[in-house]
Amino acid sequence: MKKLLLLAACFAAFTMSAQEFTLTEMTSTANVPTDRANNRQGFGYDGNFVVLDKVLGQLNFYNPEDGSLVATGETGATASWPAVTIDDVGNIIARVDNSWPGNFMADTVVMKIFPVGALDNPIDVECNIFADFEAENGRCDFFSFVEGNVMDEEEGGVLWIVTAKSTGILKVPFLGGEVDHDHIALFPIEGATLSPTSSTVVNPYVAADGTKHYMLWTRNAQPVDLVMNETEDGFIGTTFTLPNKGATNGCFPLTFGGKDLVIYTTLPNYGNAWAIAEKNAEEPIAVVAEEPGFVTNGFQSNWLNAELLNHNTAIIYQYFPGNFFKTYKFVVAAEQELVINEAYLVGTFNGWNQTEEGGRIAFEDVDGVLTASDVELEAGAEFKVIVPNGDDWTWLGGIDENQAGFFLVTGEMTTNGDDLSLVDGSNFRMEEGGTYNLEILENQLDKASSYALRVTKSQPEAIETVATDKQDNTWYNLQGVKFNGMPSVPGIYINGGKKVIIR
């Protein structure tokens, strides 16, 4: 996330029905240089709003603070479909063929993939996704969020499509930036009614119990929670209710604070009100009431999605077409924050194995500090910290350059790629092989993180000549450099032949 989201003044609060969560408006702008007719679908990502202008054929990135245009990607199309989406790693997919507003099927469906970091170099994707499922052909206005990585050569990503004529959900897999035609398949639903329209979306999520689910949202029908059947060639669906649900497009499943939540649009229809609730709840967790003075969105959408910053903070994005951009901070109350008393290190060095026999590395209490000493890491090794969570584990990664994640990184290592870097703002990666000490410290800085991870190089060979006489009160650093007295800077030192931590 960008700093503007973390540092923006929190100037408005909203109705909350549960004390364990708080919701605060962070940024708001009515300076939206878009119109509803041409800019119908959008979402928030990495601190900006992403909107597809179907007439100009532009993929536009907007600053949520003032609505200014910060970047543009050209699709080369005009009068295209308004459908735009994003996968789990940030690759953006837009439909750009000139066939609006007819059926989804064409001899070739044309999309463009804008890979992460390559906005100026999109990839053309042409396919006939309904070649074997012509009866499913129908109008499809909006795209669902994509699971996986569409650019990955092995696992790839999946776009789930529902048209106005669908009898099931069409699985459209991608591999290496291309549609995997051989594995396009139609997934039927058992146990629930599909009720398809031209604006039905199927958004994937991982539930609090770790199982994979999909949320099917049809604006004028009950939402459906989907899980795959045992043969993984169809879905088992369960309808559920949401308090004061409106008949407007815009929803997002969010697993947060140990709960399976839905961010969704509420009554009045086609307005800007929304709420957060658990499935089948009698009352929502949070309610954002209709804000008067804005034009009702006749294209029936009020787009909502969220990004997790860390274990107890999320950013919610709201794009109300033709009216405004807003961002909100959604926080689990302090009493819900994770307290680390036991921790282990896992990573590529042990195949991410979480068992003791599998080579996980335990953090031990060293003078009140959880420490993993003399950890051997190869160049390019990635790792995370895991902590017990009942019968399961909670995985704790790093933070991005704006310190918007779980651990703040401190000590001798840096996060600019020279020594210690972050992969997707999550996994730690050591750029240089060696022996390292890792310490989990309470974070005293005013940042989103609750803890700091101090990473320092361990070089015992540099101190082999240090005197080991216990009466020797001389202080050395781990490189064998002698001090005139007790150091004042926090770190690990040698005194009397022993390692001593100064905090």
CSV table of C-alpha atoms in Angstrom, one decimal, residues 14-17 23 217 242-246 250-254 261-267 272-278 283-290 302 304-305 316 318 328 330:
chain,number,residue,atom,x,y,z
A,14,PHE,CA,-19.2,4.9,11.2
A,15,THR,CA,-21.7,2.8,13.0
A,16,MET,CA,-20.2,-0.4,14.4
A,17,SER,CA,-22.2,-3.2,15.9
A,23,LEU,CA,-14.0,1.3,10.6
A,217,TRP,CA,-23.0,-12.6,-6.3
A,242,LEU,CA,-27.0,-10.5,4.4
A,243,PRO,CA,-28.8,-7.8,6.4
A,244,ASN,CA,-30.3,-5.0,4.3
A,245,LYS,CA,-28.7,-6.4,1.1
A,246,GLY,CA,-29.4,-4.2,-1.9
A,250,GLY,CA,-20.4,-4.7,-5.7
A,251,CYS,CA,-19.3,-7.3,-3.2
A,252,PHE,CA,-16.1,-8.7,-1.7
A,253,PRO,CA,-15.4,-11.8,0.5
A,254,LEU,CA,-12.9,-10.9,3.3
A,261,LEU,CA,-17.0,-11.6,6.2
A,262,VAL,CA,-18.7,-10.0,3.2
A,263,ILE,CA,-18.4,-6.4,2.2
A,264,TYR,CA,-21.5,-5.7,0.2
A,265,THR,CA,-23.9,-3.0,-1.1
A,266,THR,CA,-27.1,-2.2,0.8
A,267,LEU,CA,-30.3,-0.4,0.2
A,272,ASN,CA,-23.5,4.4,-2.3
A,273,ALA,CA,-24.4,2.7,1.0
A,274,TRP,CA,-22.7,-0.5,2.1
A,275,ALA,CA,-22.0,-2.7,5.0
A,276,ILE,CA,-19.8,-5.6,6.4
A,277,ALA,CA,-21.5,-8.7,7.9
A,278,GLU,CA,-21.0,-12.4,8.4
A,283,GLU,CA,-27.0,-7.5,12.2
A,284,PRO,CA,-24.0,-6.2,10.3
A,285,ILE,CA,-20.6,-5.6,11.9
A,286,ALA,CA,-20.3,-2.2,10.2
A,287,VAL,CA,-22.7,0.1,8.3
A,288,VAL,CA,-21.8,3.0,6.0
A,289,ALA,CA,-25.1,4.9,5.4
A,290,GLU,CA,-26.1,6.5,2.1
A,302,ASN,CA,-21.0,0.4,-6.2
A,304,LEU,CA,-16.0,-2.6,-3.1
A,305,ASN,CA,-12.9,-4.6,-2.4
A,316,ILE,CA,-11.3,-1.1,2.0
A,318,GLN,CA,-15.0,2.1,-2.7
A,328,TYR,CA,-11.4,3.1,4.7
A,330,PHE,CA,-10.8,-1.6,9.0
